[in-house]
PDB file of C-alpha atoms and ligand atoms in Angstrom:
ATOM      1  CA  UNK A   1     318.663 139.115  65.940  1.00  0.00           C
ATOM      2  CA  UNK A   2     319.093 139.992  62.587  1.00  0.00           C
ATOM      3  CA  UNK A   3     318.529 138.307  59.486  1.00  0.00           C
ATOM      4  CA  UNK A   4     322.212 138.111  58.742  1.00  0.00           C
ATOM      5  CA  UNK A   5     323.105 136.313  62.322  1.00  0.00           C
ATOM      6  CA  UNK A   6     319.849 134.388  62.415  1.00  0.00           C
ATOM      7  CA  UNK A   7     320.601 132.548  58.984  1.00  0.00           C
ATOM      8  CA  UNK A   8     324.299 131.715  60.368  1.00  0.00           C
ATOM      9  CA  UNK A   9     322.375 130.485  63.474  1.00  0.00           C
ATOM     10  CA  UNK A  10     320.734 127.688  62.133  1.00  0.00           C
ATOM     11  CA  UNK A  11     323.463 126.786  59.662  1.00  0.00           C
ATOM     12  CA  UNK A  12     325.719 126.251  62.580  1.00  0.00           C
ATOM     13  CA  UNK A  13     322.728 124.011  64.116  1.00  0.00           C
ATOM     14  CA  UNK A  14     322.704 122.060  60.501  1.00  0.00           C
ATOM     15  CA  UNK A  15     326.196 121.782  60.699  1.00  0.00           C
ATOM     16  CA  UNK A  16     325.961 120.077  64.020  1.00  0.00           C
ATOM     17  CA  UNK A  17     322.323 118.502  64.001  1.00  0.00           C
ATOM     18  CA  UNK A  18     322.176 114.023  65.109  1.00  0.00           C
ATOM     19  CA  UNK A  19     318.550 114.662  64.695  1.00  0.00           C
ATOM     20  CA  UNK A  20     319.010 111.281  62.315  1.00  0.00           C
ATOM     21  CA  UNK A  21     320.690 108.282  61.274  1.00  0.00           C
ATOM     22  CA  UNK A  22     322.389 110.498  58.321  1.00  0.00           C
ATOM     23  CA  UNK A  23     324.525 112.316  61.120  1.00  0.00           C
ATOM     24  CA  UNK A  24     326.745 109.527  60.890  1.00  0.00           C
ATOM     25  CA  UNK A  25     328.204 108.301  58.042  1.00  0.00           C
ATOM     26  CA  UNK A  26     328.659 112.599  56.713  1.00  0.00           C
ATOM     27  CA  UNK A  27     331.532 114.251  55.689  1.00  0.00           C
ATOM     28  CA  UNK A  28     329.812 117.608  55.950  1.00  0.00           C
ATOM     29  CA  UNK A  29     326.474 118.438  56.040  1.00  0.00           C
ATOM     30  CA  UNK A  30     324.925 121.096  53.559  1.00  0.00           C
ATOM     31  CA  UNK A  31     323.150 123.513  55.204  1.00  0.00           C
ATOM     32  CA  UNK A  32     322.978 125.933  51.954  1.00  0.00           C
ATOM     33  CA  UNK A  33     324.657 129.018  50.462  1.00  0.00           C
ATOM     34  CA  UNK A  34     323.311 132.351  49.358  1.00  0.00           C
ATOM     35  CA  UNK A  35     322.507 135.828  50.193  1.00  0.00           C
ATOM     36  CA  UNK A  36     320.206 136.134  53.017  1.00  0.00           C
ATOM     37  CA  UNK A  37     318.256 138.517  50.992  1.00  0.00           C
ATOM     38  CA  UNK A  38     318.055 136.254  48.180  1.00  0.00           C
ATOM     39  CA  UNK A  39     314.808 137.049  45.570  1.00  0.00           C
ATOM     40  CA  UNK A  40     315.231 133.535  44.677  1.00  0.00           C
ATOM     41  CA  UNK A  41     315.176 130.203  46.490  1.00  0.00           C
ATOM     42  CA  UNK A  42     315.985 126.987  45.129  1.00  0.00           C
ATOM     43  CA  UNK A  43     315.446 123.774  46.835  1.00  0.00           C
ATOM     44  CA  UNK A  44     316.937 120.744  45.639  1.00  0.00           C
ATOM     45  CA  UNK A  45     316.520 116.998  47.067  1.00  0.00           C
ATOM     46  CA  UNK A  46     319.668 116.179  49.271  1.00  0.00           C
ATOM     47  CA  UNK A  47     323.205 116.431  49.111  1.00  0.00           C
ATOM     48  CA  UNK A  48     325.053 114.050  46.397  1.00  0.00           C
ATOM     49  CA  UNK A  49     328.918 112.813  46.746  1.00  0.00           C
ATOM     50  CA  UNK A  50     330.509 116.227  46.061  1.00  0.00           C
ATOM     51  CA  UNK A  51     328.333 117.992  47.990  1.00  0.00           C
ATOM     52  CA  UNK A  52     328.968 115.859  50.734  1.00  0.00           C
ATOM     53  CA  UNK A  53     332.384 116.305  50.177  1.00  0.00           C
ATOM     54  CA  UNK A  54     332.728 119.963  50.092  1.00  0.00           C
ATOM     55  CA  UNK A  55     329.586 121.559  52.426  1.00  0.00           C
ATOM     56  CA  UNK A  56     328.631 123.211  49.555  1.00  0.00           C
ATOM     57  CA  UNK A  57     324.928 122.433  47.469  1.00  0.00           C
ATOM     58  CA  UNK A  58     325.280 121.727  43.770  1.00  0.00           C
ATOM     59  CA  UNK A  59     329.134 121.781  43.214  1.00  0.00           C
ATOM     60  CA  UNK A  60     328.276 118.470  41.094  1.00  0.00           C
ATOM     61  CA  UNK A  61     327.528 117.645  37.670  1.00  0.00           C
ATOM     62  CA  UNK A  62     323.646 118.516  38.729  1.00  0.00           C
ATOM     63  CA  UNK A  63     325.455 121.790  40.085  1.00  0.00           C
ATOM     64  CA  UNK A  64     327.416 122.009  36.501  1.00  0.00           C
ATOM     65  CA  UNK A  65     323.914 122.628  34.955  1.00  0.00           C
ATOM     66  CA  UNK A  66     322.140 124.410  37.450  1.00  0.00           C
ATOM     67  CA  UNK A  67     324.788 126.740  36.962  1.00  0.00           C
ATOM     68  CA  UNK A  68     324.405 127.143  32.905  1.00  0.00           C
ATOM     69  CA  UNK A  69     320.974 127.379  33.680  1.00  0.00           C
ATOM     70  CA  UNK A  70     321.235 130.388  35.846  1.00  0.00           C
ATOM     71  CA  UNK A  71     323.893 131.762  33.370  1.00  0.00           C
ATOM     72  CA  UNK A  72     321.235 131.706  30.277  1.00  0.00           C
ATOM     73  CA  UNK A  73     318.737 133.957  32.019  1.00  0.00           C
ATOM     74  CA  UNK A  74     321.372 136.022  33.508  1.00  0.00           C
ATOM     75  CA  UNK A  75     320.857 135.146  37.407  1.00  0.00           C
ATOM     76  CA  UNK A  76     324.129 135.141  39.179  1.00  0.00           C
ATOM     77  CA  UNK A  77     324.269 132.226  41.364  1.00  0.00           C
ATOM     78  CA  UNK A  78     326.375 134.074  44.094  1.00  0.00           C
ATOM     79  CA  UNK A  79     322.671 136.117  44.168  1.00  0.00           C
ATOM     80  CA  UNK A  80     320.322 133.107  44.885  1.00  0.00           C
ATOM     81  CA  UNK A  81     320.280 130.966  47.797  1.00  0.00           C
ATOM     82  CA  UNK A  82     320.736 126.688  46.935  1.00  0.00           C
ATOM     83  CA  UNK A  83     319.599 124.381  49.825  1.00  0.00           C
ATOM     84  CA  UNK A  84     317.573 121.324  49.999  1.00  0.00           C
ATOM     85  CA  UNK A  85     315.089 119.203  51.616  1.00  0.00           C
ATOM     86  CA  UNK A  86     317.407 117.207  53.514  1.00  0.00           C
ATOM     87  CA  UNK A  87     320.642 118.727  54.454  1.00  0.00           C
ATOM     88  CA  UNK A  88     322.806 115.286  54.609  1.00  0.00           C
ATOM     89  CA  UNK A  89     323.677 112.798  52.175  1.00  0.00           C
ATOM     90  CA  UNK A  90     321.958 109.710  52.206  1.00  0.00           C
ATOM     91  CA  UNK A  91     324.059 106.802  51.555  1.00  0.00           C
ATOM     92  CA  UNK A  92     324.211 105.749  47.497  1.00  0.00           C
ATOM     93  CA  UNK A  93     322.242 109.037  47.219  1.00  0.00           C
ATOM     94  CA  UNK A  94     319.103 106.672  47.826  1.00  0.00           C
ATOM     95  CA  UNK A  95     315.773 108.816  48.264  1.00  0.00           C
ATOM     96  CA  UNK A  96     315.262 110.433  51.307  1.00  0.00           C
ATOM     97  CA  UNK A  97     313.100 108.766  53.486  1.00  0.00           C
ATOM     98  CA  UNK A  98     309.992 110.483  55.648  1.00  0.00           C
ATOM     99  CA  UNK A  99     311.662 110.350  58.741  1.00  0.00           C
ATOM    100  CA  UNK A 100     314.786 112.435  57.208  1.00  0.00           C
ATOM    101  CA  UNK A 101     312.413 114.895  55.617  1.00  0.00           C
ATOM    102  CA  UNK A 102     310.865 115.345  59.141  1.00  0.00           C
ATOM    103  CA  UNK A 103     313.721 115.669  60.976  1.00  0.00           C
ATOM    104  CA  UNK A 104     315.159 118.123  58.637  1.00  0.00           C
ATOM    105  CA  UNK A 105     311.739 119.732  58.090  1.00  0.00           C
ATOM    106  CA  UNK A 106     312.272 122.963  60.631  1.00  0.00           C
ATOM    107  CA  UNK A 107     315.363 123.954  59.191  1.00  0.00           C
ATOM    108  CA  UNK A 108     314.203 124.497  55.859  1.00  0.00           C
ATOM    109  CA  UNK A 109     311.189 126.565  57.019  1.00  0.00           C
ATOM    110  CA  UNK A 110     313.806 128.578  59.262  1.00  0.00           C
ATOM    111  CA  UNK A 111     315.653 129.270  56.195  1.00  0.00           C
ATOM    112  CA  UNK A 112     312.576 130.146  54.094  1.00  0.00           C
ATOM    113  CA  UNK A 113     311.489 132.362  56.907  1.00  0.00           C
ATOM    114  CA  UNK A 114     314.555 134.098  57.372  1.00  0.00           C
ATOM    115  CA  UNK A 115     315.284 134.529  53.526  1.00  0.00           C
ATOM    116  CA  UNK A 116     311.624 135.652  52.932  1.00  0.00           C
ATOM    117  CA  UNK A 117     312.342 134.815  48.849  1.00  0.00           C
ATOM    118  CA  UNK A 118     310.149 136.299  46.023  1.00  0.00           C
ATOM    119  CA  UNK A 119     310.171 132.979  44.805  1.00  0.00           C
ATOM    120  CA  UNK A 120     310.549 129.091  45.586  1.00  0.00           C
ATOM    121  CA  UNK A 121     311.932 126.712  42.450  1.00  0.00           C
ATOM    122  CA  UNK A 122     311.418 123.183  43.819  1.00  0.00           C
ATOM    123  CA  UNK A 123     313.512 120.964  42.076  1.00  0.00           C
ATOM    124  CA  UNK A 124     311.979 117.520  41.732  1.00  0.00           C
ATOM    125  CA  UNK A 125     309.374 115.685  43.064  1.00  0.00           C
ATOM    126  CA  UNK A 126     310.681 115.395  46.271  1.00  0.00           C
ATOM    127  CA  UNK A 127     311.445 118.878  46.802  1.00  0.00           C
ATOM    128  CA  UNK A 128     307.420 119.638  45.342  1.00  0.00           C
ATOM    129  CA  UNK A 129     306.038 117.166  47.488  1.00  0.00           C
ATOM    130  CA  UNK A 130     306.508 119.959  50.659  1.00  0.00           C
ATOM    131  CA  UNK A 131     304.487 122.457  49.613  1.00  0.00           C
ATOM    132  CA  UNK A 132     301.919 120.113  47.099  1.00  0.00           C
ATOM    133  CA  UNK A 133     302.262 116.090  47.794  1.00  0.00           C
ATOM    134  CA  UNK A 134     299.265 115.365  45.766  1.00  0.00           C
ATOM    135  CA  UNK A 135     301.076 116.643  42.047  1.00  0.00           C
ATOM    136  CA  UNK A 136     303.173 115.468  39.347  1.00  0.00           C
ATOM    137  CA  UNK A 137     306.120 117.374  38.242  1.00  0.00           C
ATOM    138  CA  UNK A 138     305.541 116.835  34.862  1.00  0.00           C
ATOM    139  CA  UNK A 139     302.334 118.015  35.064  1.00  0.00           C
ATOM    140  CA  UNK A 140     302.876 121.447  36.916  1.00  0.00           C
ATOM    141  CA  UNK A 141     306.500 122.256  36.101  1.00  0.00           C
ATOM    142  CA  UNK A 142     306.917 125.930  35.104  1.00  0.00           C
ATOM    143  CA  UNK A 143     303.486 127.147  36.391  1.00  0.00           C
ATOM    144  CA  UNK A 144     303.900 129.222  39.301  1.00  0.00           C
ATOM    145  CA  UNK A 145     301.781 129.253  42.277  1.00  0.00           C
ATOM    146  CA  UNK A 146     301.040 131.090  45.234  1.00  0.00           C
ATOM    147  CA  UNK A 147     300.189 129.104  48.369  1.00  0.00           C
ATOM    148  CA  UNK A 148     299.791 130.773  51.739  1.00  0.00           C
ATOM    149  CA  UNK A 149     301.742 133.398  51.073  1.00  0.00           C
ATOM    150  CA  UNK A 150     304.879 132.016  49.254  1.00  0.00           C
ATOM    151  CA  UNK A 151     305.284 132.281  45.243  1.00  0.00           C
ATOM    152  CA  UNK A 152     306.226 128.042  44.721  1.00  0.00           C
ATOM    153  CA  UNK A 153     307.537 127.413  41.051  1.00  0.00           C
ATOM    154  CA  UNK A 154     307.934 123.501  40.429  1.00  0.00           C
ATOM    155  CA  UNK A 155     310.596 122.386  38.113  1.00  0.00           C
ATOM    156  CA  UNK A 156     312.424 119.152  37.352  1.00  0.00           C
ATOM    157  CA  UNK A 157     315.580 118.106  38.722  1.00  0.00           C
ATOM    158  CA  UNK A 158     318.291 119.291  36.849  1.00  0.00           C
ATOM    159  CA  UNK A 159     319.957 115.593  37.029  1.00  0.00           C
ATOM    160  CA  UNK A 160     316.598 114.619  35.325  1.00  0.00           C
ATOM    161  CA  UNK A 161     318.126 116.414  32.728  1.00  0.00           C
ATOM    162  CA  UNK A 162     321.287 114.787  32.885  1.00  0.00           C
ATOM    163  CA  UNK A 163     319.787 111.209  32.983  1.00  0.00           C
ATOM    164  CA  UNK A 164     317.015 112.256  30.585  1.00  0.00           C
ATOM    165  CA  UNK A 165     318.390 115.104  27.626  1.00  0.00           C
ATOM    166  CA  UNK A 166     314.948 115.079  26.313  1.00  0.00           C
ATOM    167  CA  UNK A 167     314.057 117.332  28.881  1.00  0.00           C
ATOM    168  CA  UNK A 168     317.023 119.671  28.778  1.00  0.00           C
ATOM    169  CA  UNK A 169     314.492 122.066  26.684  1.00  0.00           C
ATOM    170  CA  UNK A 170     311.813 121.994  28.724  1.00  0.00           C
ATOM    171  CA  UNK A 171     313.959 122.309  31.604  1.00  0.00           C
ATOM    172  CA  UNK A 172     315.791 125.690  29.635  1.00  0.00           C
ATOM    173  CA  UNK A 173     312.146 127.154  29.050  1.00  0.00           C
ATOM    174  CA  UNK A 174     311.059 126.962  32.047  1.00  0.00           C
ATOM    175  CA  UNK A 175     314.174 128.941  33.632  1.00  0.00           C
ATOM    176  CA  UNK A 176     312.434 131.337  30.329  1.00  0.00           C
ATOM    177  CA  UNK A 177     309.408 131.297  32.709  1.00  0.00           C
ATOM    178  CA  UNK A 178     311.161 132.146  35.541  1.00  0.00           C
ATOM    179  CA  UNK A 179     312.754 134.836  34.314  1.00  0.00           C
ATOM    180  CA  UNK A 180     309.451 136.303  33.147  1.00  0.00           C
ATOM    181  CA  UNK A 181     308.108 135.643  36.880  1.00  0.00           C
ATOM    182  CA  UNK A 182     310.944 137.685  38.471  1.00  0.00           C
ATOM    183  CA  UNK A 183     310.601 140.504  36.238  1.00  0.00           C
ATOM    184  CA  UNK A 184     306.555 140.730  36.725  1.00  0.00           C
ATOM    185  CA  UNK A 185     305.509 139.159  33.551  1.00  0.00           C
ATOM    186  CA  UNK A 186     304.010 136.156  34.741  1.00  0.00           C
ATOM    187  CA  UNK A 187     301.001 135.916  37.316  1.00  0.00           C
ATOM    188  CA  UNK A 188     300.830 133.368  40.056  1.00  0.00           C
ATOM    189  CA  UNK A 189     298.016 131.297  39.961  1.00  0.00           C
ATOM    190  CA  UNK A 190     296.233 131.226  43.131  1.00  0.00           C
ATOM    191  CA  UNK A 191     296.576 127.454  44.416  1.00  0.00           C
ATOM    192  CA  UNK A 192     293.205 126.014  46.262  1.00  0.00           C
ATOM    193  CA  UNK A 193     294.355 123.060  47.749  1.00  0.00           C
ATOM    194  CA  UNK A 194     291.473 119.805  46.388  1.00  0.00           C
ATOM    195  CA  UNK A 195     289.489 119.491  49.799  1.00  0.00           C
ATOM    196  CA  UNK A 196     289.992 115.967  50.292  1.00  0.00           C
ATOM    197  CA  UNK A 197     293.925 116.342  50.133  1.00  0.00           C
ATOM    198  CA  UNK A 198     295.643 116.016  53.235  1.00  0.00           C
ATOM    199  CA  UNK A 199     297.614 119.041  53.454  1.00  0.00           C
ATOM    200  CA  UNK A 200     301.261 118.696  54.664  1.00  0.00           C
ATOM    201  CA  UNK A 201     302.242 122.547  53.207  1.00  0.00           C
ATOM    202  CA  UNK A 202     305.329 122.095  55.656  1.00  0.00           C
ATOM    203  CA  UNK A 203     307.222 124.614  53.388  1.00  0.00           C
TER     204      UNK A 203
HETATM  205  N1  URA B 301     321.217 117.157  43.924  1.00  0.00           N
HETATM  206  C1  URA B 301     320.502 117.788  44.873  1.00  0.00           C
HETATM  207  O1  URA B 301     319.291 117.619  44.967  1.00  0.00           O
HETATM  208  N2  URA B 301     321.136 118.604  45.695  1.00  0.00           N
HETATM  209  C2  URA B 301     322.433 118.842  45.618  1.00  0.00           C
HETATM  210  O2  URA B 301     322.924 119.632  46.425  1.00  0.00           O
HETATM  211  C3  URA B 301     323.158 118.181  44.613  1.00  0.00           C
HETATM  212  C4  URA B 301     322.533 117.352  43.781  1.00  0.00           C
END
């Protein structure tokens, strides 16, 4: 199958999944939008009223700076693909909770697998915790790193922003960072998971 067909493929399953309790009180669920050969990946936390709303990821005021983010460092956002952990709103937009993230969990590697992206921004903690459940996002935010064979670069969650303006600049510089890592300026640091951690790397 190719690429193309396979990404539409398991968007259609999103669109239909019961695989949990958050089947049932959506408008839509959010599989994602983007390219299929997308250099960049972002992966957010979960749908949010509006997204819920429309089928579409980040059309909210999260969405509204995402966007101006992408703008500054000249990434079209019709060029990257926007999905996240869990693909249906949870009610309030509480947390997600494990068993979400584990019934979701396949369709987000499907994507990443189909996509193949240069790179993976995780925004948020939740988003992070995939691929490294031991860190703190305000520890390793803007530090790229590669971890069996996927480039991860942590950031905050742009609504951290929102809630938090001190951190609009450090949230700008690191899209700075990014920019420098898609154009080959910036080095990966090889990640070597601390033995004792139990590894989930479900990304
Ligand atoms: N916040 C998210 O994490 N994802 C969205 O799609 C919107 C807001």
């Amino acid at each position: 199958m190719d690429r193309e067909k396979a990404l539409t493929a398991v968007h259609d399953r999103i669109r239909r999944c019961t695989q949990c309790a958050l089947h049932i009180g959506r408008t839509h669920a959010v599989p994602g939008a983007g390219p299929v050969d997308a250099l960049v990946m972002f992966v957010g936390e979960a749908p949010g009223f509006y997204e819920d709303q429309q089928g579409i990821p980040f059309v909210g005021a999260a969405g509204q700076l995402l966007n101006e983010l992408l703008e500054k460092i000249e990434l079209q956002r019709q060029h990257v693909f926007i999905t996240n952990v869990i693909k249906c709103r949870p009610p309030g937009n509480r947390d997600p909770n494990p068993e979400e993230v584990l019934a979701c969990q396949a369709y987000l590697e499907e994507q990443i697998d189909t996509i193949v992206p240069k790179v993976i921004v995780t925004l948020g903690r939740h988003s992070m915790a995939r691929a490294f459940p031991d860190e703190k996002v305000s520890i390793v935010h803007g530090h790229p790193r590669r971890l069996d064979g996927r480039v991860y670069f942590p950031m905050y969650h742009p609504a951290a922003a929102l809630h938090q303006p001190s951190l609009r600049s450090v949230v700008e510089a690191d899209f700075v960072q990014l920019r420098a890592l898609l154009a080959g300026e910036v080095e990966p640091e090889e990640y070597a998971p601390p033995p004792e951690a139990e590894q989930l790397s479900l990304f």
